Every structure is written in C-alpha cells, then in structure tokens.
Short mmCIF file of C-alpha atoms and ligand atoms in Angstrom, two decimals:
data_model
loop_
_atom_site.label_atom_id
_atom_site.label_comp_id
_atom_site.label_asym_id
_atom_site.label_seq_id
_atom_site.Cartn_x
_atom_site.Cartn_y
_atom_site.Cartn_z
CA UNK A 81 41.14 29.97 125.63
CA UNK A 82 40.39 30.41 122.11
CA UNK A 83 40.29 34.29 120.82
CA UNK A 84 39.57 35.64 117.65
CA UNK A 85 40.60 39.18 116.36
CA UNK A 86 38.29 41.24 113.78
CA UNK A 87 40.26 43.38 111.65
CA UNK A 88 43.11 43.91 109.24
CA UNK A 89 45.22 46.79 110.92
CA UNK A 90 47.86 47.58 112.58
CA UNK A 91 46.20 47.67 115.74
CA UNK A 92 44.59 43.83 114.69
CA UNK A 93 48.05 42.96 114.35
CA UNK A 94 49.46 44.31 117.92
CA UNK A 95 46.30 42.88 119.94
CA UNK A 96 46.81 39.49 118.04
CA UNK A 97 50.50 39.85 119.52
CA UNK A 98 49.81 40.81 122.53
CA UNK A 99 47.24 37.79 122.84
CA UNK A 100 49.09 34.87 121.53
CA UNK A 101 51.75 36.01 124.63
CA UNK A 102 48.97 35.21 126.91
CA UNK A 103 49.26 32.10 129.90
CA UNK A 104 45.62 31.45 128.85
CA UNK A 105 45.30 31.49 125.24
CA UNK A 106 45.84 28.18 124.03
CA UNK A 107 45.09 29.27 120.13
CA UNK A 108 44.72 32.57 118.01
CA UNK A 109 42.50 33.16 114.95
CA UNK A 110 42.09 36.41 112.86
CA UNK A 111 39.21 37.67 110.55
CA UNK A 112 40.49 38.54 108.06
CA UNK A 113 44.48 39.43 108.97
CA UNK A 114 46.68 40.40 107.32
CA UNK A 115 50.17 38.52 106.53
CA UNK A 116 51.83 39.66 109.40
CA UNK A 117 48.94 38.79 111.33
CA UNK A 118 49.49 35.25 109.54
CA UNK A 119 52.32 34.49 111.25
CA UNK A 120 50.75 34.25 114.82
CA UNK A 121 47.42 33.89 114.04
CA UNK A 122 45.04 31.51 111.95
CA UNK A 123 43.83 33.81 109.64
CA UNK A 124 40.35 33.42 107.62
CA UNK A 125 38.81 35.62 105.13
CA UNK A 126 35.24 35.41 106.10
CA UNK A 127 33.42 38.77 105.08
CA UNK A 128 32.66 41.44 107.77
CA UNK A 129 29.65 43.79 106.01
CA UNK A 130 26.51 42.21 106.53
CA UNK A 131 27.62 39.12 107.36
CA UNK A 132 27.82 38.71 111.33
CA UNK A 133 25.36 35.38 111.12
CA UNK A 134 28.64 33.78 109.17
CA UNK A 135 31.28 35.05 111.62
CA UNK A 136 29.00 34.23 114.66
CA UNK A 137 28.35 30.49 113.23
CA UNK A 138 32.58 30.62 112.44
CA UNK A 139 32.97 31.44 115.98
CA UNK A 140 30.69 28.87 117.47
CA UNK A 141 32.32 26.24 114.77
CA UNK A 142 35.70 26.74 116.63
CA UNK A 143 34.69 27.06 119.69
CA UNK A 144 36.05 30.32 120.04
CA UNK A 145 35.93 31.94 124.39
CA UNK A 146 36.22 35.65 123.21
CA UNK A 147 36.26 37.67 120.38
CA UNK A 148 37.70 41.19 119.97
CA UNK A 149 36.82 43.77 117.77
CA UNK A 150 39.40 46.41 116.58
CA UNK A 151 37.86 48.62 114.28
CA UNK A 152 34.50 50.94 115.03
CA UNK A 153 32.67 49.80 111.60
CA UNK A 154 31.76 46.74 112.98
CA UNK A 155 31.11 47.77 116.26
CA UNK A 156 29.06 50.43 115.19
CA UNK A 157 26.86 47.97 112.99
CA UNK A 158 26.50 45.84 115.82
CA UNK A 159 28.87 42.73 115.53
CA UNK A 160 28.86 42.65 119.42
CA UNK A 161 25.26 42.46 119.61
CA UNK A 162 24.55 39.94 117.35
CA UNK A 163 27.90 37.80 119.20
CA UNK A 164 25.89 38.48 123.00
CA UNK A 165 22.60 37.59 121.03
CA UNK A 166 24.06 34.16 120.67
CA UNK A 167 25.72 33.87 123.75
CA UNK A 168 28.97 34.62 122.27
CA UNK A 169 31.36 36.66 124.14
CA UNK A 170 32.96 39.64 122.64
CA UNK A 171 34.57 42.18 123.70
CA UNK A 172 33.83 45.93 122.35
CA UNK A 173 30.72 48.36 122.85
CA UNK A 174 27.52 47.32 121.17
CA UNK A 175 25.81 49.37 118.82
CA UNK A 176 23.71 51.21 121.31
CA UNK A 177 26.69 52.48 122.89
CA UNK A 178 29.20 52.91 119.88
CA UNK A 179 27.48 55.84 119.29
CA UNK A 180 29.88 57.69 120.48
CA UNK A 181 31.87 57.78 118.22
CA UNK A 182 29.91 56.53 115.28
CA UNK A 183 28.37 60.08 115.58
CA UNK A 184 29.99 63.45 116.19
CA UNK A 185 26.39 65.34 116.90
CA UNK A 186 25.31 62.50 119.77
CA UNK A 187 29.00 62.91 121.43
CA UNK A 188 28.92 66.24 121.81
CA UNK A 189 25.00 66.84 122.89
CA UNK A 190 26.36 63.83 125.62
CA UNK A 191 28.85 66.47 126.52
CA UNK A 192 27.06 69.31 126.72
CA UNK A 193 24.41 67.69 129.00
CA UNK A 194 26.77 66.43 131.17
CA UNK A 195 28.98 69.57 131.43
CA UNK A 196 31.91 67.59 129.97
CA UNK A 197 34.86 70.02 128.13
CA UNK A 198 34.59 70.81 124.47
CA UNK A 199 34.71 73.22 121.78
CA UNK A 200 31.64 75.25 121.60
CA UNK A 201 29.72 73.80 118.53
CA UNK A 202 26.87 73.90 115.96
CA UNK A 203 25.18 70.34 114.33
CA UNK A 204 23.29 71.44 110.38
CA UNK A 205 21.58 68.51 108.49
CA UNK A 206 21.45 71.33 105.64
CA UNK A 207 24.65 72.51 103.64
CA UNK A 208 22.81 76.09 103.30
CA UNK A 209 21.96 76.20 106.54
CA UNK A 210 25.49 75.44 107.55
CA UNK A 211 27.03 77.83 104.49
CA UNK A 212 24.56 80.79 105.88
CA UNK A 213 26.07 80.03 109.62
CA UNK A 214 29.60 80.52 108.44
CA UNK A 215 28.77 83.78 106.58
CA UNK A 216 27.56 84.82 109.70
CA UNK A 217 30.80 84.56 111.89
CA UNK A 218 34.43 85.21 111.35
CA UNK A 219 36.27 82.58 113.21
CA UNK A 220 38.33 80.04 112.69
CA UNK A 221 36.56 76.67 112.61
CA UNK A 222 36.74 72.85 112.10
CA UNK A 223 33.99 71.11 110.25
CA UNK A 224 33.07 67.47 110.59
CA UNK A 225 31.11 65.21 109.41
CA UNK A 226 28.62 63.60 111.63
CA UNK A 227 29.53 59.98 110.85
CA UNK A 228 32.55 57.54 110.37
CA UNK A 229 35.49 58.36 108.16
CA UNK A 230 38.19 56.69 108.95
CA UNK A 231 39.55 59.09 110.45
CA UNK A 232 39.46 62.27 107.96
CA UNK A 233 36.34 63.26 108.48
CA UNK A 234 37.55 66.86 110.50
CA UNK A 235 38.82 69.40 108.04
CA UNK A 236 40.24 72.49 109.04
CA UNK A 237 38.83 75.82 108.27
CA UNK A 238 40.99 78.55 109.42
CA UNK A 239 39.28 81.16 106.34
CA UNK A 240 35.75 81.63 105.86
CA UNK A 241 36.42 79.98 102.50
CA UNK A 242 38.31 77.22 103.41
CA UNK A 243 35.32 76.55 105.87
CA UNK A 244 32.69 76.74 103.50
CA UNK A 245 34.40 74.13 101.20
CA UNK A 246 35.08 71.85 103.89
CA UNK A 247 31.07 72.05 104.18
CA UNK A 248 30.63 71.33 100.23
CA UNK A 249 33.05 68.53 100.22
CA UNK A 250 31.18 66.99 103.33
CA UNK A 251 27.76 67.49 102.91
CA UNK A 252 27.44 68.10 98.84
CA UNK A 253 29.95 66.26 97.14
CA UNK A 254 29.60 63.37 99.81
CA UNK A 255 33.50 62.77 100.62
CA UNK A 256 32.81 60.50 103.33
CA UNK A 257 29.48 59.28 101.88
CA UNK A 258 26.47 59.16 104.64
CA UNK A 259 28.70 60.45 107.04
CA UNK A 260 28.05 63.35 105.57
CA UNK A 261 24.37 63.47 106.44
CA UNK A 262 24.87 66.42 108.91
CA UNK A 263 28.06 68.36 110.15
CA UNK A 264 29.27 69.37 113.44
CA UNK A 265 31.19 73.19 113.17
CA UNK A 266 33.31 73.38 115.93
CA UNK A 267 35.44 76.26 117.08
CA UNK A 268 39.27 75.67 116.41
CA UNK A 269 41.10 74.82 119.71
CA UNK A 270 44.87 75.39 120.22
CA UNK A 271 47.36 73.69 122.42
CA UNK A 272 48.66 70.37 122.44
CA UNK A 273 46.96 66.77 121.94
CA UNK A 274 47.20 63.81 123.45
CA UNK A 275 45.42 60.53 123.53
CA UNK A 276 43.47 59.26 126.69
CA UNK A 277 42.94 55.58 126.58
CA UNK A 278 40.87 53.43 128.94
CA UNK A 279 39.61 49.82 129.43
CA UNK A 280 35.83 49.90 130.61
CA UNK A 281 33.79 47.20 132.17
CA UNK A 282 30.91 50.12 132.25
CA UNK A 283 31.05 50.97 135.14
CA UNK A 284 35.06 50.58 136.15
CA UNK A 285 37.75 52.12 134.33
CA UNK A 286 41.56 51.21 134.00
CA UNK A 287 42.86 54.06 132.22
CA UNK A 288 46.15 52.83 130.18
CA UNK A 289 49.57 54.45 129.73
CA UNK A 290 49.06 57.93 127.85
CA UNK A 291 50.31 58.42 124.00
CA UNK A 292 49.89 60.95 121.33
CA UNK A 293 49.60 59.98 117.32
CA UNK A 294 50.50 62.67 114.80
CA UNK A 295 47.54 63.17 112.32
CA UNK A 296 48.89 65.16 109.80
CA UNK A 297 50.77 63.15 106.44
CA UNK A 298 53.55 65.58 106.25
CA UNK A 299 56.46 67.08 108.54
CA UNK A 300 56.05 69.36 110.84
CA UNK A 301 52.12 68.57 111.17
CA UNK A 302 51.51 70.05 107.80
CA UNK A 303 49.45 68.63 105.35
CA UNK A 304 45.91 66.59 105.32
CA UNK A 305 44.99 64.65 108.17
CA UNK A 306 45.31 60.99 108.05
CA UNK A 307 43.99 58.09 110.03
CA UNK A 308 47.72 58.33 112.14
CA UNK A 309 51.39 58.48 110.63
CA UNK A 310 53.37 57.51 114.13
CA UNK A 311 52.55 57.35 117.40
CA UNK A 312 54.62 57.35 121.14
CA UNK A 313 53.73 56.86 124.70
CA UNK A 314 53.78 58.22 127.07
CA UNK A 315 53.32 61.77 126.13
CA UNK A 316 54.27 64.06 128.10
CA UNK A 317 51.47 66.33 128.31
CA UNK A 318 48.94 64.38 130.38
CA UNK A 319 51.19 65.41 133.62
CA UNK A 320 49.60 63.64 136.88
CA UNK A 321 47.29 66.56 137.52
CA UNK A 322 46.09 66.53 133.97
CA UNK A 323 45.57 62.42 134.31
CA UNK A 324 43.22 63.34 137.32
CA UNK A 325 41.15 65.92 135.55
CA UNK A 326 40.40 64.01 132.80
CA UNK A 327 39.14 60.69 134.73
CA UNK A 328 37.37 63.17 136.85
CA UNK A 329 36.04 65.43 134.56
CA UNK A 330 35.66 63.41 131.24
CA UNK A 331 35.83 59.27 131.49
CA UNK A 332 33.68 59.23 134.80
CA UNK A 333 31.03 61.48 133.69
CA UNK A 334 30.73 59.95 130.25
CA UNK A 335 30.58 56.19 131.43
CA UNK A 336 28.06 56.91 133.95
CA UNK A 337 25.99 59.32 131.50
CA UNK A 338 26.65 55.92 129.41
CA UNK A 339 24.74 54.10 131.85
CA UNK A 340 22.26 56.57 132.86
CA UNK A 341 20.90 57.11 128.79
CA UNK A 342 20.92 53.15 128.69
CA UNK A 343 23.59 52.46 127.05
CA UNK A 344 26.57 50.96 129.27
CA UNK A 345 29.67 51.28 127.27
CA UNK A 346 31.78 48.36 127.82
CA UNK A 347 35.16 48.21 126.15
CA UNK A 348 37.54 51.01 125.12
CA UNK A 349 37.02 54.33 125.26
CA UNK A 350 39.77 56.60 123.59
CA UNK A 351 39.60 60.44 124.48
CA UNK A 352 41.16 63.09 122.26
CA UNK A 353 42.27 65.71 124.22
CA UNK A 354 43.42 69.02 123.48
CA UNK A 355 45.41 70.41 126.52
CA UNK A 356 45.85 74.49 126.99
CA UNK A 357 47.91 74.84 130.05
CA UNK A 358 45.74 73.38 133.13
CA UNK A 359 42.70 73.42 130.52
CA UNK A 360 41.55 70.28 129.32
CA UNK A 361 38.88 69.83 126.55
CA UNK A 362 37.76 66.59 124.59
CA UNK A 363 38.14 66.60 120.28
CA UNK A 364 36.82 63.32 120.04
CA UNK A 365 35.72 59.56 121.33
CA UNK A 366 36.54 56.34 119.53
CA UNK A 367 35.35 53.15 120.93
CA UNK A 368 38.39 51.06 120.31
CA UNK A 369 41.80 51.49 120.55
CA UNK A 370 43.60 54.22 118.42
CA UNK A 371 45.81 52.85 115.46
CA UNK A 372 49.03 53.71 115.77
CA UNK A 373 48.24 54.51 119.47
CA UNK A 374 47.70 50.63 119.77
CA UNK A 375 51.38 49.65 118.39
CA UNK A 376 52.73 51.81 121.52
CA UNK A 377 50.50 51.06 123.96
CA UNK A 378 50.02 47.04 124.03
CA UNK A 379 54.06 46.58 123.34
CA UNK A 380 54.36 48.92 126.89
CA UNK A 381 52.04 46.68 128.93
CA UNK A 382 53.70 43.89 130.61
CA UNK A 383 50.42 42.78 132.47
CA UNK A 384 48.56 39.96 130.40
CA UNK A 385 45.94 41.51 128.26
CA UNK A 386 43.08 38.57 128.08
CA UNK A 387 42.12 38.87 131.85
CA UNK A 388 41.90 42.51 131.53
CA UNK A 389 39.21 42.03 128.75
CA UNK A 390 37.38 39.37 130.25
CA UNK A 391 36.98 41.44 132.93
CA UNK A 392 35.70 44.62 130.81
CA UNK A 393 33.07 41.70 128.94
CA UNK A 394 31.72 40.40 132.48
CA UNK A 395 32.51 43.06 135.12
CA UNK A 396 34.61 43.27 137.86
CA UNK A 397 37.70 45.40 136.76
CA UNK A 398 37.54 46.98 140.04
CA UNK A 399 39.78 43.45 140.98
CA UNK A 400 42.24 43.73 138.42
CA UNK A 401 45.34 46.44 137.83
CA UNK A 402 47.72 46.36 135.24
CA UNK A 403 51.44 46.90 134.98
CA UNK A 404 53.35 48.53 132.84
CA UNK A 405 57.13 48.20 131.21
CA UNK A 406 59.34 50.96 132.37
CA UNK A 407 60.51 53.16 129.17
CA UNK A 408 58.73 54.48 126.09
CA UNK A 409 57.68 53.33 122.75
CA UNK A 410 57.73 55.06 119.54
CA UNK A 411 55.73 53.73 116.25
CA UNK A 412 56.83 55.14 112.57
CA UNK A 413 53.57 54.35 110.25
CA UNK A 414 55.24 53.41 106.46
CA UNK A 415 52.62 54.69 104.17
CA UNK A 416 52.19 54.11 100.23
CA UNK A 417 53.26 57.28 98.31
CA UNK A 418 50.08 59.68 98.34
CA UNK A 419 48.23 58.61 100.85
CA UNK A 420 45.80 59.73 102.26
CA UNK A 421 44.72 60.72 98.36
CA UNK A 422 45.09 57.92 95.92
CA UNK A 423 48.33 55.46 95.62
CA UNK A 424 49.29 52.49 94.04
CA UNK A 425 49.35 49.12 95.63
CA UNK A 426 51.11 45.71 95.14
CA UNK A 427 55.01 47.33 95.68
CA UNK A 428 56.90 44.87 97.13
CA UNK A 429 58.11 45.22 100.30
CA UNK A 430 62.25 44.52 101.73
CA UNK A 431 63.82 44.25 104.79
CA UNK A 432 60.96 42.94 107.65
CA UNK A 433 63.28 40.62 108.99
CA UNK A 434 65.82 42.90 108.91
CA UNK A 435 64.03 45.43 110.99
CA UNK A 436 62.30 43.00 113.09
CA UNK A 437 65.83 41.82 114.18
CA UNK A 438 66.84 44.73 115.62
CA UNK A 439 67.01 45.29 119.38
CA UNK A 440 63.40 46.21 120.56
CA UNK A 441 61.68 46.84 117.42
CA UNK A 442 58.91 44.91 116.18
CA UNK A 443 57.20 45.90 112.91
CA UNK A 444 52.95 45.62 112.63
CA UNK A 445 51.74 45.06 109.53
CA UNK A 446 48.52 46.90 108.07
CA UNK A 447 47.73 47.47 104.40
CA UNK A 448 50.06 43.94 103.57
CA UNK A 449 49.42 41.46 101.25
CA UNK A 450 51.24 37.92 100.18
CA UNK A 451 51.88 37.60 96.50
CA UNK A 452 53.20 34.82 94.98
CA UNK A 453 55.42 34.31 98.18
CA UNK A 454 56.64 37.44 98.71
CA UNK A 455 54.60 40.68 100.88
CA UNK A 456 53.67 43.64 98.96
CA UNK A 457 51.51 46.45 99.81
CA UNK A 458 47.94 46.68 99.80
CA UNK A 459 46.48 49.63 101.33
CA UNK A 460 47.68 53.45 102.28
CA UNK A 461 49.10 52.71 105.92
CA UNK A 462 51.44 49.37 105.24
CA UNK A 463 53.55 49.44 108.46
CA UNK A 464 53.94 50.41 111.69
CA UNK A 465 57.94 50.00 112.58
CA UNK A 466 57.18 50.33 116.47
CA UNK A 467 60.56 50.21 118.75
CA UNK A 468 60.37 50.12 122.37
CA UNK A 469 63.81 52.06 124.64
CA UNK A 470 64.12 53.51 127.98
CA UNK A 471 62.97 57.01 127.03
CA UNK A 472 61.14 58.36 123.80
CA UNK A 473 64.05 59.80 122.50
CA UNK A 474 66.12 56.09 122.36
CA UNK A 475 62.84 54.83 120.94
CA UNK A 476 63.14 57.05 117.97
CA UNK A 477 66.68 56.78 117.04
CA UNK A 478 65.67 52.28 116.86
CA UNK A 479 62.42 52.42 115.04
CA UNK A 480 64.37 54.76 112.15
CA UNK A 481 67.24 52.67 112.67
CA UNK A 482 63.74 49.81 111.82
CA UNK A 483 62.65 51.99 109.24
CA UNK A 484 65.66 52.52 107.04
CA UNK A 485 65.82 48.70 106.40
CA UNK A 486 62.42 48.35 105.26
CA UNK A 487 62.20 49.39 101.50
CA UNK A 488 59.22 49.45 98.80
CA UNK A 489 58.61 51.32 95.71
CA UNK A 490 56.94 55.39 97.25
CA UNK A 491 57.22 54.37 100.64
CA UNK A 492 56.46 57.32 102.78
CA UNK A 493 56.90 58.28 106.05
CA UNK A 494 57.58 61.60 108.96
CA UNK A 495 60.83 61.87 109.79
CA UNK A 496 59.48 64.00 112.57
CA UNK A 497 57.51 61.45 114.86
CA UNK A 498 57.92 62.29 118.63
CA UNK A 499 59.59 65.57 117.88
CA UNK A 500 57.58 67.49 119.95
CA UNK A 501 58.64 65.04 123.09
CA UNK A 502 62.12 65.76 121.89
CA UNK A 503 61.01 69.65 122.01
CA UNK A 504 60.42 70.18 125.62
CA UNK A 505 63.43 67.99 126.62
CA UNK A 506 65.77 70.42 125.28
P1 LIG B 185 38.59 64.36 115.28
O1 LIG B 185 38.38 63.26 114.29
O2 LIG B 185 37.38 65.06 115.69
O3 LIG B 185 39.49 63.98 116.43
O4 LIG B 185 39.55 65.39 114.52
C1 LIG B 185 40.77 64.97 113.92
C2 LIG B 185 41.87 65.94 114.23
O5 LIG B 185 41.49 67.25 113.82
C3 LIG B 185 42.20 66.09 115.71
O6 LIG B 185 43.11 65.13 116.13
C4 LIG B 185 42.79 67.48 115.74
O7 LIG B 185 44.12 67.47 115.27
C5 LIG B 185 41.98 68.22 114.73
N1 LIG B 185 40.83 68.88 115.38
C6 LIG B 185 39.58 68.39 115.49
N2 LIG B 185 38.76 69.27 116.11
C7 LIG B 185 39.50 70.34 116.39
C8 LIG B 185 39.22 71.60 117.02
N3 LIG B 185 38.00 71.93 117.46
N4 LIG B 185 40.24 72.48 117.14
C9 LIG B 185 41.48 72.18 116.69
N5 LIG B 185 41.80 71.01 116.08
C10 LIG B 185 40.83 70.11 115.92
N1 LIG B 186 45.00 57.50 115.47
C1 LIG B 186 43.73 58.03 115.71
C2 LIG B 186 42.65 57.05 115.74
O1 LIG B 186 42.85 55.85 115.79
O2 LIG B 186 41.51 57.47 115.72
#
C-alpha cells in the first residue's frame, strides 16, 4: 500500500513510524513533514487551508491506498469528505462528525442528552451575558472557548476575577480568534486525568492502551496550559473497573448517539477524563490522537497499525484485536524557551543521534526545520524524546538520559513528567 500522513507534529511523525514498519506498506509520503518525518517519509509541502482539491489530485497522482489525518483542523474543515467525495480513502471523522471536538457547546449538549458524565455547564454567545452569569455565582470555574485552539482554549478561573478575564480574553479580545464566538463555563472538577483513546469503525471500538499528558508548561502542573509537555502510558488511574465504566458509560453511548444524530464517527476518539475515586466524568473529545499521547501510545503497540485503520475506514473492527508490548513508555516534549507565549525560532538543535542511539529511545520531531544542512527549531513544541522500559519509572530515567544529549539555544522542558506514576508507587 501507499499511505500518506497530513500533518507536521509529533504525532505525524510517530504514525509515519509506526506505518513505514508495516508488512503492507510498500511506500510512505507526508504532507507537509517535518525533517524527522523526512527521514522515513517522502515529504511534500503542498498547502493544507483551502486547498483539499490539490492534496486530493496529489493523492490520486501517486496513487496513494489511504490517507491519515493527524490534526483536527483539517478534519474539522472536511479534508475527509472531500477525499470519500472522490473515492479516496482516508482515514479520520468527516466534518459532520468532527464536531465533537471542533465545538465545546455541541459535545457537551451530546452529553447531556445522552446522560454521559460531565461538569455541569453554561454555553453564552454574549461576553455580558457570560460576565453577568459569573457575578451571579461564587464558584470556581473553567471557561472555554467554543471552538479550536490548539489546545489552550480552557483557562482556569478559580476567582471571580480570574473568571471574568478568562471571558474578556476569549470572547472580547479574541485570543483564539472565532473560537471565541461563544464560551462554555464549566464547573472546576478535581481528581486525577487521564487520557481514553479508541479506534472507531462507528460502530466498533478498540479502545488502546491508557496514557496521561501533562498540560501545564511548568513543574509541578503550574503554569499555563499547553497543547502537552510529556506524556506516559499506561497510567495508572484507568484501573480495570474504571476501563469498563468508561466504554460503558462514555465511548458506547457517544458512538451510537454518533450514529443516531447522523453522524457516524469513524476514526479516533480521545476522551479526557477526570477520575474522583470510582467517579468518572469526561473534560473533553478530540477526534484524533492526542500529541504527546501519540509518541507513547503507537511505540507500545506491537500489532501492525494499517489493518487496524483500514478496518476503522471500511468496517469490520469487530474481526480485528490488537496487541500490545509489555512495559511502559514515557515522552519528554523539548519546547522553545516561552512557549506557549512567544519564542524565538531557528536555534539549532545537537545531539539527535546521540539520543536516538540510546537503548529504547526514539526522538519525534515537531516544530523542526532543515537549514542549510543542519535542524533547527521552528515552532514552540520541537521534540518529543519518547523512551520505551519495562515500567514507567525505567522509562523516565532513559528518555532524560535522551533528553540531556539533545541541546539548543532556551530549550525547555518538565523535569517532572510521570511523577505522579512515580507518586503512588512509593
Ligand atoms: P480541555 O481542552 O477542555 O480538555 O481542557 C484542557 C485542560 O484544562 C484539561 O486537560 C484539564 O486539565 C483542564 N480542565 C478543563 N476543564 C476542566 C474542569 N471542568 N475542571 C478542572 N479542570 C479542567
Ligand atoms: N495532549 C492533548 C491533546 O492532544 O489534545
């Protein structure tokens, strides 16, 4: 087969891994890649806004047997549908059905109707309507804004003040641009997250291993929330019983109420969870794989991946299972100084082969670029130093061991990813 990769991430680069290790695939392309991505992959930079007609006509030029999509921009504007259109198979939800996660105010409303767990909540297409709400209680919040933003779209408002400024930033100063049409105003849950990820055909599930990213820039889970700094798998707090719940309570319900609103979700469907004890209650959906959740998660599975998505693109995953490597895997993002506010690009970057020599440890590239023959950096999440071990806390102690030889002008990174794994083992 012939499979081509949208995206530039570090989640592009781990699925274009994964794939070129496949018995079937005889050849790997990537729109647009990245240099890591280079080195498995044929990379072109054909444009992805607005342009589907030239990546559809790029994909029937090469003949290409599947396409996946890794981020939810394009998925959300409809790449998939256009690919079906032309009988072009691609894997990923259309627009009809990335939905749910291209808005906050349809997820939840799904929810609700369908008795699904979440934090009680309030949508406003008005900033003074929202403002007036939040005079009116005294609770802790989160604010959101309806729409895509990469991630940092949910701000925290633990003070009426801090709320109403989240609502401002949203919704008048237009942070996240249109996203920012309307807000959700959730109540603040407490316990501990995890990430729930499953492959869908829309009507079948095959839920993956579990693993658990760590949102905020800074140690200890301080600071602002980015799109990921590290990730691990499995994490410990979906326990067997909580696995059960949540196909039984959350990914059943929402495919079929997928289905039953008429529009079958095919693809991935990522669940954040936030677990209280035996309580279960869903933050968020994606429709593609989480990134860093991807760089644990895809190194872990020792099935072949391309039958498993041909499967979710023409049914029938009720005939397939999937194994999984015994161990853990741990992935350190290495971000430019100051992200997720502004930072400086083109540092160049030391040490990849280095790190990539090292006993289990493979590093993903994201915000990469090639410069006159050498890699610099080109974005605010440059690496993912991902290590694979027989338990999370051996995985740690090699993708640091990864990290330390990697070196570039502000690079930043947690010291502190998979600590709270580390936590309950002692
Ligand atoms: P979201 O994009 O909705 O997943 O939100 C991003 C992050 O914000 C989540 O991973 C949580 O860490 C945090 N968060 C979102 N909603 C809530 C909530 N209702 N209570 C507590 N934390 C939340
Ligand atoms: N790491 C969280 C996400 O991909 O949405």
């Amino acid at each position: 087969m012939r499979v081509l990769v949208i995206g530039s991430g570090g989640r592009e680069h781990v699925i274009a891994w994964k794939i070129a290790q496949s018995a079937v695939v005889e050849k790997v392309y990537c729109v647009p890649g990245n240099p890591g991505i280079a080195q498995i992959a044929d990379c072109r930079s054909i444009r992805l806004e607005n342009n589907f007609a030239e990546l559809a006509d790029f994909a029937e030029t090469e003949k290409i047997d599947l396409t996946i999509v890794g981020p939810e921009l394009p998925l959300a504007n409809g790449l998939v549908d256009v690919f079906l259109e032309r009988g072009l198979r691609a894997f990923g939800p259309n627009r009809k059905a990335a939905i749910l996660e291209a808005s906050k105010d349809f997820a939840k409303q799904l929810m609700i109707d369908n008795n699904i767990p979440t934090a009680a909540h309030r949508t406003f297409d008005s900033p003074d309507a929202a403002v007036a709400y939040l005079k009116g209680i005294n609770t802790p919040v989160f604010v959101k804004a309806d729409g895509l933003a990469a991630g940092k779209g949910a701000i925290s408002g633990r003070t009426q003040d801090e709320a109403i400024s989240a609502v401002e930033q949203i919704m008048v100063h237009r942070a996240f641009g249109s996203a920012g049409n309307k807000v959700v105003i959730e109540e603040l849950l407490v316990g501990e997250e995890a990430s729930f990820t499953v492959l869908t055909d829309g009507v079948h599930c095959i839920p993956l291993v579990s693993s658990q990213d760590h949102k905020p820039a800074l140690d200890g889970d301080r600071g602002k929330n980015t799109g990921g700094m590290g990730a691990y798998s499995p994490a410990p707090a979906i326990t067997p019983e909580i696995h059960s719940q949540v196909m039984n309570t959350v990914v059943y319900p929402t495919i079929r109420a997928m289905r039953e609103a008429g529009r079958p979700f095919r693809g991935v469907l990522y669940v954040g969870l936030m677990i209280d004890g035996s309580e279960v209650k869903v933050l968020e959906f994606n429709c593609r794989l989480g990134d860093p959740e991807a760089q644990v998660l895809l190194p872990r599975m020792e099935s072949d991946l391309v039958p498993l998505l041909n499967a979710c693109v023409d049914g029938g995953l009720d005939e397939i299972s999937v194994e999984w490597k015994p161990g853990a895997a741990v992935c350190v993002v290495m971000a430019s100084g100051g992200y997720p506010d502004a930072y400086e690009s083109g540092k160049a970057i030391t040490g990849l082969e280095a790190a990539n020599s090292l006993e289990g440890v493979t590093v993903f590239h994201a915000g990469t670029q090639s410069d006159s023959g050498r890699i610099v950096t080109n974005g605010g999440r440059v690496l993912g130093v991902t290590a694979l071990a027989s338990d999370v806390s051996e995985a740690i102690s090699r993708a640091y061991l990864g990290v330390a030889e990697i070196h570039f002008d502000a690079a930043h990174f947690r010291k502190d990813i998979g600590h709270r794994v580390l936590g309950r083992d002692s």
